[in-house]
Amino acid sequence: MISLITNIKELLQLRSDDVEKVSGIEMNNLPTIKNAFLLLEDDLIADFGEMQNLPKIDPDIIIDAEGKIVLPAWCDSHSHIVYAENREDEFVDRIKGLSYEEIASKGGGILNSAKKLQTASEKELYQQASERIKEIMSLGTGALEIKSGYGLTVASELKMLRVIKKLANDYPIQIKATFLGAHAFPEKFKEDKEKYIDLICEVMIPEVSKENLAEFVDVFCETGYFDVSQTNRILKTAKQFGLIPKIHVNQFNSIGGVQLGVENSALSVDHLEILTTEDLDELKNSDTMPVALPACSYFLSIPYTPAREIIDAGLPLCLASDFNPGSSPSGNMNFVVATACIKMQMTPEEAINAATINGAYAMNLSKTHGSITKGKKANLIITKQIPSYNYIPYAFGSNLIETVIINGNVI
Ligand code: NIG
Ligand code: FE
């Protein structure tokens, strides 16, 4: 099927196929063409250019994008959208003065979600996650990473990952799975934490690998959760089974997780609300993508990842939603991009780069997603009629998306 989008006011994020990510000052450059056409062949981008150079073709579908902006669909590289029930009671507890950490130490937080997930059926989890996926697809997300980590037992971690696998099969967006068995210590291992690390390394990782349920491994490396040496053991074991590390680091404290991630060639280090000069130096000369999660900072009222320091140091930066019931109950990447501009002093160009090509990099998807490039997946956002792309983060409370195209199909 041939689809043609015509009269595009501005087509954003045109990249040659050798661009895997953008860093530093280059993040402020967003290559575009005005008054453009975009040609799709089945699920792929076939051609694009200025309207005056439109080739003679006979498309099956024509979409007139007069006054509208077209950009690649968002690539959301960090989410926990498979969960059983929300945690709005904890939200109210926080309004009344308890901190995220205080709630967790009272058995709330991740352990609260684990209790609920352990008794939920695969079918229930699938249904709840499906609703979330449909919502974020309509908000322009075209590729998504999903973590386990609310199971915390062998059976429930595998249950979560099987749900993710089924979602990946059933939904047209690209979904990548991450094993996050090391998200919190279950109550029963509180007194003997090494036993839980043994269970992760000796049972969970081999099972996940045997059933081919995940491409990445993640650990919540943080005070009160997994320390550097425990994280190291998990990452090293997972690597032996072919899993690629991505770590939750520096959400509340800098304890050496960034350095550990870099040493283990982590694909990404995520959160980084607290970042030291040493952490920043570690990231230089590495291929590890720093990932900021501004919706989490917003929701928990914790510091925002220092985007300016990261980008001004010549590093790349990625933006993701962290969609989960405890610290970011939203997967709206439009809000994430706007918040990055409003609260982290990122320019619209930087934020769009961070949420498209750099998001694709953080999921090992740069070859197929994240930019307008011939041969890449036709995953696109067509906006309503708007004055400029700066308007996307500016009008942060409005839904500016008119059409979402995934694999060449309007959804
Ligand atoms: O990325 N910080 C660790 N994990 C999640 C939150 C999990 C939860 O509260 O349920 C995060 O913010
Ligand atoms: Fe997270």
Tab-separated table of C-alpha atoms and ligand atoms in Angstrom:
chain	number	residue	atom	x	y	z
A	1	MET	CA	0.000	0.000	0.000
A	2	ILE	CA	1.266	3.460	-0.930
A	3	SER	CA	0.276	6.402	1.274
A	4	LEU	CA	1.172	9.988	0.506
A	5	ILE	CA	1.136	12.866	2.970
A	6	THR	CA	1.091	16.210	1.152
A	7	ASN	CA	1.468	19.922	1.900
A	8	ILE	CA	3.156	19.289	5.260
A	9	LYS	CA	3.808	22.665	6.853
A	10	GLU	CA	7.052	21.306	8.326
A	11	LEU	CA	8.470	17.779	8.358
A	12	LEU	CA	10.744	17.268	11.386
A	13	GLN	CA	13.715	15.113	12.282
A	14	LEU	CA	15.170	14.149	8.900
A	15	ARG	CA	18.256	12.036	9.412
A	16	SER	CA	20.557	9.927	7.311
A	17	ASP	CA	20.572	6.264	8.281
A	18	ASP	CA	23.966	6.403	10.000
A	19	VAL	CA	22.716	8.688	12.808
A	20	GLU	CA	22.142	6.558	15.918
A	21	LYS	CA	21.868	9.333	18.503
A	22	VAL	CA	22.592	13.042	18.839
A	23	SER	CA	24.763	14.593	21.532
A	24	GLY	CA	25.781	17.952	22.973
A	25	ILE	CA	25.357	20.986	20.749
A	26	GLU	CA	24.044	18.777	17.921
A	27	MET	CA	20.932	18.185	20.033
A	28	ASN	CA	19.891	21.752	19.343
A	29	ASN	CA	19.722	20.983	15.634
A	30	LEU	CA	16.465	19.530	14.342
A	31	PRO	CA	16.704	19.045	10.567
A	32	THR	CA	13.414	19.887	8.832
A	33	ILE	CA	11.877	20.729	5.487
A	34	LYS	CA	8.999	23.123	4.990
A	35	ASN	CA	6.122	22.512	2.581
A	36	ALA	CA	6.993	18.857	2.295
A	37	PHE	CA	5.613	15.541	1.145
A	38	LEU	CA	6.179	12.156	2.764
A	39	LEU	CA	5.657	8.885	0.937
A	40	LEU	CA	5.024	5.616	2.761
A	41	GLU	CA	5.201	2.153	1.249
A	42	ASP	CA	3.502	-0.430	3.446
A	43	ASP	CA	5.052	-0.058	6.894
A	44	LEU	CA	8.106	1.942	5.813
A	45	ILE	CA	9.111	5.474	4.898
A	46	ALA	CA	9.813	5.398	1.154
A	47	ASP	CA	10.589	9.002	0.235
A	48	PHE	CA	10.210	12.638	1.266
A	49	GLY	CA	11.078	16.053	-0.043
A	50	GLU	CA	9.723	19.466	-0.956
A	51	MET	CA	6.266	19.584	-2.516
A	52	GLN	CA	7.729	21.104	-5.685
A	53	ASN	CA	9.726	17.883	-6.166
A	54	LEU	CA	6.815	15.516	-5.609
A	55	PRO	CA	7.281	12.591	-8.009
A	56	LYS	CA	4.425	11.402	-10.231
A	57	ILE	CA	2.791	8.594	-8.269
A	58	ASP	CA	-0.577	7.006	-7.859
A	59	PRO	CA	-0.995	6.477	-4.105
A	60	ASP	CA	-3.733	4.395	-2.485
A	61	ILE	CA	-4.259	7.011	0.209
A	62	ILE	CA	-3.572	10.750	0.274
A	63	ILE	CA	-3.498	12.692	3.540
A	64	ASP	CA	-3.470	16.469	3.210
A	65	ALA	CA	-1.353	17.937	6.033
A	66	GLU	CA	-1.826	21.597	5.153
A	67	GLY	CA	-0.861	23.734	8.163
A	68	LYS	CA	0.187	20.645	10.105
A	69	ILE	CA	3.529	19.372	11.358
A	70	VAL	CA	4.716	15.796	10.874
A	71	LEU	CA	7.323	14.159	13.097
A	72	PRO	CA	8.436	10.649	14.052
A	73	ALA	CA	6.311	8.973	16.728
A	74	TRP	CA	7.747	9.192	20.237
A	75	CYS	CA	10.195	6.483	21.337
A	76	ASP	CA	9.568	5.899	25.055
A	77	SER	CA	12.517	3.899	26.373
A	78	HIS	CA	11.487	3.524	30.041
A	79	SER	CA	8.134	2.305	31.328
A	80	HIS	CA	6.559	-0.050	33.849
A	81	ILE	CA	3.098	-0.206	32.276
A	82	VAL	CA	2.320	-3.797	33.258
A	83	TYR	CA	0.938	-3.364	36.752
A	84	ALA	CA	-2.138	-4.334	38.717
A	85	GLU	CA	-4.093	-1.342	39.987
A	86	ASN	CA	-3.088	2.210	40.661
A	87	ARG	CA	-1.776	3.706	43.915
A	88	GLU	CA	-3.780	6.891	44.304
A	89	ASP	CA	-3.998	6.369	48.096
A	90	GLU	CA	-0.218	6.797	48.339
A	91	PHE	CA	-0.577	9.929	46.232
A	92	VAL	CA	-2.915	11.364	48.860
A	93	ASP	CA	-0.491	10.281	51.623
A	94	ARG	CA	2.220	12.262	49.858
A	95	ILE	CA	-0.040	15.307	49.606
A	96	LYS	CA	-0.452	15.013	53.372
A	97	GLY	CA	3.302	15.069	53.880
A	98	LEU	CA	4.791	11.568	53.618
A	99	SER	CA	7.732	11.137	51.250
A	100	TYR	CA	8.028	8.463	48.530
A	101	GLU	CA	10.729	6.789	50.630
A	102	GLU	CA	8.616	6.910	53.827
A	103	ILE	CA	5.681	5.320	52.006
A	104	ALA	CA	7.971	2.578	50.675
A	105	SER	CA	9.433	1.853	54.108
A	106	LYS	CA	5.882	1.320	55.440
A	107	GLY	CA	5.302	-1.472	52.879
A	108	GLY	CA	3.786	0.787	50.250
A	109	GLY	CA	5.507	1.614	46.995
A	110	ILE	CA	6.916	-1.171	44.850
A	111	LEU	CA	6.063	-3.861	47.429
A	112	ASN	CA	2.450	-2.690	47.440
A	113	SER	CA	2.332	-3.087	43.646
A	114	ALA	CA	4.033	-6.485	43.919
A	115	LYS	CA	1.387	-7.744	46.356
A	116	LYS	CA	-1.346	-6.728	43.920
A	117	LEU	CA	0.424	-8.133	40.880
A	118	GLN	CA	1.164	-11.504	42.457
A	119	THR	CA	-2.552	-12.267	42.798
A	120	ALA	CA	-3.580	-10.851	39.407
A	121	SER	CA	-4.003	-13.228	36.460
A	122	GLU	CA	-2.073	-12.873	33.236
A	123	LYS	CA	-5.357	-12.009	31.556
A	124	GLU	CA	-6.159	-9.175	33.986
A	125	LEU	CA	-2.647	-7.747	33.666
A	126	TYR	CA	-2.862	-7.961	29.885
A	127	GLN	CA	-6.206	-6.162	29.845
A	128	GLN	CA	-5.066	-3.341	32.109
A	129	ALA	CA	-1.813	-2.847	30.200
A	130	SER	CA	-3.691	-2.936	26.876
A	131	GLU	CA	-5.755	0.071	27.904
A	132	ARG	CA	-2.566	1.948	28.771
A	133	ILE	CA	-0.952	1.036	25.461
A	134	LYS	CA	-3.998	2.159	23.485
A	135	GLU	CA	-3.939	5.468	25.334
A	136	ILE	CA	-0.244	6.167	24.725
A	137	MET	CA	-0.497	5.116	21.081
A	138	SER	CA	-3.186	7.743	20.614
A	139	LEU	CA	-0.781	10.210	22.276
A	140	GLY	CA	1.874	9.464	19.675
A	141	THR	CA	4.088	6.755	21.169
A	142	GLY	CA	5.365	4.389	18.472
A	143	ALA	CA	7.999	2.379	20.356
A	144	LEU	CA	8.005	1.419	24.011
A	145	GLU	CA	10.197	-0.372	26.512
A	146	ILE	CA	8.367	-2.202	29.326
A	147	LYS	CA	9.983	-3.538	32.499
A	148	SER	CA	9.029	-6.367	34.812
A	149	GLY	CA	9.786	-5.707	38.484
A	150	TYR	CA	6.401	-5.867	40.218
A	151	GLY	CA	6.539	-9.661	40.409
A	152	LEU	CA	9.539	-10.195	42.707
A	153	THR	CA	9.000	-13.977	42.724
A	154	VAL	CA	10.122	-16.352	39.990
A	155	ALA	CA	6.548	-17.111	38.927
A	156	SER	CA	5.335	-13.513	38.979
A	157	GLU	CA	8.360	-12.042	37.214
A	158	LEU	CA	7.889	-14.614	34.442
A	159	LYS	CA	4.159	-13.863	34.409
A	160	MET	CA	4.863	-10.157	33.840
A	161	LEU	CA	7.354	-10.859	31.075
A	162	ARG	CA	4.932	-13.214	29.322
A	163	VAL	CA	2.325	-10.461	29.404
A	164	ILE	CA	4.856	-8.071	27.859
A	165	LYS	CA	5.628	-10.643	25.159
A	166	LYS	CA	1.934	-11.016	24.331
A	167	LEU	CA	1.504	-7.227	24.196
A	168	ALA	CA	4.493	-7.052	21.838
A	169	ASN	CA	2.868	-9.646	19.578
A	170	ASP	CA	-0.582	-8.089	19.607
A	171	TYR	CA	0.102	-4.344	19.292
A	172	PRO	CA	1.598	-2.668	16.250
A	173	ILE	CA	4.017	-0.458	18.189
A	174	GLN	CA	7.504	-1.861	18.750
A	175	ILE	CA	7.772	-3.163	22.323
A	176	LYS	CA	11.022	-4.175	24.048
A	177	ALA	CA	11.112	-6.108	27.327
A	178	THR	CA	13.393	-5.547	30.310
A	179	PHE	CA	13.844	-7.923	33.242
A	180	LEU	CA	13.784	-5.865	36.476
A	181	GLY	CA	13.636	-8.585	39.133
A	182	ALA	CA	15.940	-6.336	41.188
A	183	HIS	CA	13.351	-3.584	41.675
A	184	ALA	CA	12.958	-4.038	45.470
A	185	PHE	CA	13.726	-6.676	48.093
A	186	PRO	CA	10.646	-8.784	48.897
A	187	GLU	CA	9.661	-8.779	52.590
A	188	LYS	CA	10.754	-12.382	52.991
A	189	PHE	CA	14.351	-11.562	51.998
A	190	LYS	CA	14.673	-8.396	54.119
A	191	GLU	CA	16.982	-10.151	56.588
A	192	ASP	CA	18.991	-12.076	54.002
A	193	LYS	CA	19.278	-9.938	50.938
A	194	GLU	CA	22.003	-12.030	49.334
A	195	LYS	CA	19.502	-14.904	49.108
A	196	TYR	CA	17.327	-12.769	46.837
A	197	ILE	CA	20.342	-11.909	44.683
A	198	ASP	CA	21.031	-15.660	44.480
A	199	LEU	CA	17.453	-16.250	43.347
A	200	ILE	CA	17.753	-13.558	40.671
A	201	CYS	CA	21.105	-14.815	39.402
A	202	GLU	CA	20.582	-18.549	39.725
A	203	VAL	CA	16.921	-18.946	38.828
A	204	MET	CA	15.275	-15.855	37.375
A	205	ILE	CA	17.921	-14.787	34.851
A	206	PRO	CA	18.450	-18.315	33.464
A	207	GLU	CA	14.647	-18.762	33.124
A	208	VAL	CA	14.169	-15.382	31.449
A	209	SER	CA	16.951	-16.246	29.029
A	210	LYS	CA	15.675	-19.775	28.381
A	211	GLU	CA	12.200	-18.499	27.471
A	212	ASN	CA	13.706	-15.548	25.605
A	213	LEU	CA	11.511	-13.133	27.534
A	214	ALA	CA	13.723	-10.030	27.697
A	215	GLU	CA	16.440	-8.216	25.790
A	216	PHE	CA	17.529	-5.965	28.665
A	217	VAL	CA	18.213	-6.276	32.383
A	218	ASP	CA	17.618	-3.458	34.862
A	219	VAL	CA	18.373	-2.919	38.578
A	220	PHE	CA	17.124	-0.196	40.952
A	221	CYS	CA	20.585	0.815	42.222
A	222	GLU	CA	19.785	3.085	45.149
A	223	THR	CA	20.193	3.470	48.915
A	224	GLY	CA	17.725	1.081	50.547
A	225	TYR	CA	17.338	-0.938	47.352
A	226	PHE	CA	20.263	-2.624	45.531
A	227	ASP	CA	23.781	-1.473	46.370
A	228	VAL	CA	26.621	-1.242	43.882
A	229	SER	CA	28.077	-4.665	44.561
A	230	GLN	CA	24.670	-6.398	44.368
A	231	THR	CA	23.895	-4.498	41.163
A	232	ASN	CA	27.263	-5.492	39.742
A	233	ARG	CA	26.665	-9.171	40.403
A	234	ILE	CA	23.244	-9.060	38.747
A	235	LEU	CA	24.492	-7.149	35.692
A	236	LYS	CA	27.498	-9.447	35.236
A	237	THR	CA	25.335	-12.577	35.474
A	238	ALA	CA	22.704	-11.164	33.123
A	239	LYS	CA	25.387	-10.231	30.591
A	240	GLN	CA	26.574	-13.840	30.561
A	241	PHE	CA	23.034	-14.755	29.522
A	242	GLY	CA	23.057	-12.166	26.746
A	243	LEU	CA	20.960	-9.479	28.461
A	244	ILE	CA	22.004	-5.849	27.941
A	245	PRO	CA	22.139	-3.633	31.075
A	246	LYS	CA	19.973	-0.528	31.612
A	247	ILE	CA	19.958	0.790	35.192
A	248	HIS	CA	17.823	2.961	37.486
A	249	VAL	CA	20.484	5.176	39.083
A	250	ASN	CA	20.808	8.411	41.054
A	251	GLN	CA	17.087	8.949	41.654
A	252	PHE	CA	17.699	10.011	45.247
A	253	ASN	CA	21.437	9.446	45.874
A	254	SER	CA	24.628	9.117	43.888
A	255	ILE	CA	26.158	5.851	45.129
A	256	GLY	CA	28.381	4.843	42.230
A	257	GLY	CA	25.705	3.374	39.973
A	258	VAL	CA	26.592	5.569	37.008
A	259	GLN	CA	30.199	4.407	37.038
A	260	LEU	CA	29.049	0.817	37.374
A	261	GLY	CA	26.673	1.225	34.440
A	262	VAL	CA	29.399	2.652	32.240
A	263	GLU	CA	31.824	-0.114	33.270
A	264	ASN	CA	29.213	-2.693	32.319
A	265	SER	CA	28.506	-0.963	28.979
A	266	ALA	CA	24.937	-0.180	30.005
A	267	LEU	CA	22.838	0.936	27.068
A	268	SER	CA	21.284	3.583	29.307
A	269	VAL	CA	21.395	4.972	32.843
A	270	ASP	CA	18.005	6.306	33.844
A	271	HIS	CA	16.745	8.925	36.359
A	272	LEU	CA	19.905	10.938	37.258
A	273	GLU	CA	17.979	13.487	39.303
A	274	ILE	CA	21.077	13.683	41.508
A	275	LEU	CA	24.209	13.954	39.394
A	276	THR	CA	27.757	14.667	40.599
A	277	THR	CA	30.656	15.968	38.498
A	278	GLU	CA	32.224	12.523	38.840
A	279	ASP	CA	29.074	10.925	37.413
A	280	LEU	CA	29.133	13.369	34.520
A	281	ASP	CA	32.792	12.589	33.824
A	282	GLU	CA	32.052	8.864	33.791
A	283	LEU	CA	29.471	9.361	31.068
A	284	LYS	CA	31.902	11.180	28.798
A	285	ASN	CA	33.663	8.812	26.403
A	286	SER	CA	31.028	6.147	26.955
A	287	ASP	CA	28.248	4.856	24.701
A	288	THR	CA	25.786	4.885	27.589
A	289	MET	CA	22.695	7.056	27.083
A	290	PRO	CA	21.647	9.243	30.041
A	291	VAL	CA	17.844	9.166	30.378
A	292	ALA	CA	15.760	11.808	32.165
A	293	LEU	CA	12.241	11.116	33.438
A	294	PRO	CA	10.694	14.544	34.051
A	295	ALA	CA	7.159	13.241	34.689
A	296	CYS	CA	8.568	11.386	37.721
A	297	SER	CA	10.261	14.550	39.019
A	298	TYR	CA	7.014	16.446	38.481
A	299	PHE	CA	4.840	13.873	40.196
A	300	LEU	CA	7.145	13.254	43.192
A	301	SER	CA	8.318	16.881	43.465
A	302	ILE	CA	11.946	15.781	43.380
A	303	PRO	CA	14.730	17.562	41.454
A	304	TYR	CA	14.734	17.443	37.663
A	305	THR	CA	17.669	15.768	35.933
A	306	PRO	CA	20.174	18.565	35.160
A	307	ALA	CA	19.693	18.491	31.400
A	308	ARG	CA	21.736	21.626	30.748
A	309	GLU	CA	24.785	20.241	32.549
A	310	ILE	CA	24.499	16.965	30.639
A	311	ILE	CA	24.002	18.472	27.185
A	312	ASP	CA	26.476	21.299	27.744
A	313	ALA	CA	29.083	18.660	28.663
A	314	GLY	CA	28.698	17.324	25.125
A	315	LEU	CA	26.628	14.314	26.156
A	316	PRO	CA	23.420	12.994	24.627
A	317	LEU	CA	20.192	12.995	26.624
A	318	CYS	CA	17.042	10.937	26.233
A	319	LEU	CA	13.568	11.639	27.614
A	320	ALA	CA	11.176	8.877	28.659
A	321	SER	CA	7.903	8.603	30.585
A	322	ASP	CA	8.669	6.107	33.404
A	323	PHE	CA	4.913	5.313	33.218
A	324	ASN	CA	4.230	3.424	36.492
A	325	PRO	CA	1.677	3.535	39.338
A	326	GLY	CA	3.993	5.016	41.976
A	327	SER	CA	6.159	7.764	40.578
A	328	SER	CA	4.720	8.610	37.153
A	329	PRO	CA	1.150	7.536	36.495
A	330	SER	CA	1.221	8.973	32.979
A	331	GLY	CA	2.746	7.807	29.724
A	332	ASN	CA	2.043	11.047	27.898
A	333	MET	CA	5.279	11.807	26.019
A	334	ASN	CA	3.890	15.180	24.896
A	335	PHE	CA	3.772	16.173	28.556
A	336	VAL	CA	7.294	14.776	29.058
A	337	VAL	CA	8.643	16.872	26.170
A	338	ALA	CA	6.844	19.999	27.389
A	339	THR	CA	8.037	19.508	30.971
A	340	ALA	CA	11.625	19.091	29.765
A	341	CYS	CA	11.359	22.488	28.063
A	342	ILE	CA	9.483	24.198	30.889
A	343	LYS	CA	11.406	22.794	33.857
A	344	MET	CA	14.761	21.581	32.507
A	345	GLN	CA	15.613	24.445	30.153
A	346	MET	CA	15.771	22.155	27.154
A	347	THR	CA	15.009	23.775	23.815
A	348	PRO	CA	12.153	22.281	21.766
A	349	GLU	CA	14.780	20.928	19.334
A	350	GLU	CA	16.690	19.217	22.158
A	351	ALA	CA	13.529	17.787	23.673
A	352	ILE	CA	12.264	16.414	20.351
A	353	ASN	CA	15.654	14.836	19.620
A	354	ALA	CA	15.700	13.369	23.130
A	355	ALA	CA	12.242	11.800	22.740
A	356	THR	CA	12.737	10.406	19.232
A	357	ILE	CA	16.194	9.392	17.954
A	358	ASN	CA	17.813	9.228	21.404
A	359	GLY	CA	14.844	7.256	22.734
A	360	ALA	CA	15.275	4.816	19.874
A	361	TYR	CA	18.981	4.485	20.760
A	362	ALA	CA	18.095	3.655	24.378
A	363	MET	CA	16.053	0.683	23.090
A	364	ASN	CA	18.521	-0.461	20.423
A	365	LEU	CA	16.081	0.734	17.785
A	366	SER	CA	17.968	3.546	16.046
A	367	LYS	CA	18.258	1.542	12.837
A	368	THR	CA	14.486	1.369	12.418
A	369	HIS	CA	12.865	4.089	14.537
A	370	GLY	CA	13.216	7.639	15.797
A	371	SER	CA	13.672	9.694	12.633
A	372	ILE	CA	12.330	10.440	9.173
A	373	THR	CA	14.737	8.278	7.198
A	374	LYS	CA	14.104	6.224	4.071
A	375	GLY	CA	13.617	2.585	5.070
A	376	LYS	CA	12.701	3.300	8.685
A	377	LYS	CA	9.305	2.376	10.124
A	378	ALA	CA	6.447	4.655	9.111
A	379	ASN	CA	5.584	5.607	12.715
A	380	LEU	CA	4.437	9.203	12.666
A	381	ILE	CA	2.605	11.978	14.430
A	382	ILE	CA	0.572	14.445	12.372
A	383	THR	CA	-0.352	17.454	14.490
A	384	LYS	CA	-3.419	19.635	14.240
A	385	GLN	CA	-2.899	22.960	12.473
A	386	ILE	CA	-0.338	24.723	14.689
A	387	PRO	CA	1.843	27.791	14.159
A	388	SER	CA	5.248	26.111	14.645
A	389	TYR	CA	6.877	23.138	16.344
A	390	ASN	CA	7.707	25.358	19.314
A	391	TYR	CA	3.976	25.325	19.954
A	392	ILE	CA	4.131	21.590	20.844
A	393	PRO	CA	5.841	22.086	24.251
A	394	TYR	CA	4.380	25.601	24.637
A	395	ALA	CA	0.731	24.552	24.629
A	396	PHE	CA	1.529	21.867	27.201
A	397	GLY	CA	-2.012	21.186	28.281
A	398	SER	CA	-3.572	20.751	24.843
A	399	ASN	CA	-3.697	17.613	22.777
A	400	LEU	CA	-2.198	18.810	19.502
A	401	ILE	CA	-2.133	15.414	17.800
A	402	GLU	CA	-4.611	14.877	15.000
A	403	THR	CA	-3.401	11.575	13.538
A	404	VAL	CA	-1.015	8.838	14.605
A	405	ILE	CA	0.393	6.446	12.012
A	406	ILE	CA	1.991	3.180	13.131
A	407	ASN	CA	3.591	0.831	10.603
A	408	GLY	CA	2.055	2.889	7.805
A	409	ASN	CA	-1.499	2.595	9.156
A	410	VAL	CA	-3.611	5.355	10.691
A	411	ILE	CA	-4.603	4.164	14.158
B	1	NIG	O1	11.422	4.374	38.015
B	1	NIG	N1	12.419	4.052	41.082
B	1	NIG	C1	12.118	2.901	40.850
B	1	NIG	N2	11.097	2.459	40.091
B	1	NIG	C2	10.066	3.266	39.550
B	1	NIG	C3	8.975	3.531	40.508
B	1	NIG	C4	8.304	2.299	40.936
B	1	NIG	C5	7.109	2.486	41.816
B	1	NIG	O2	7.015	3.396	42.639
B	1	NIG	O3	6.208	1.647	41.669
B	1	NIG	C6	10.666	4.525	38.950
B	1	NIG	O4	10.385	5.637	39.380
B	2	FE	FE	11.459	3.432	36.319
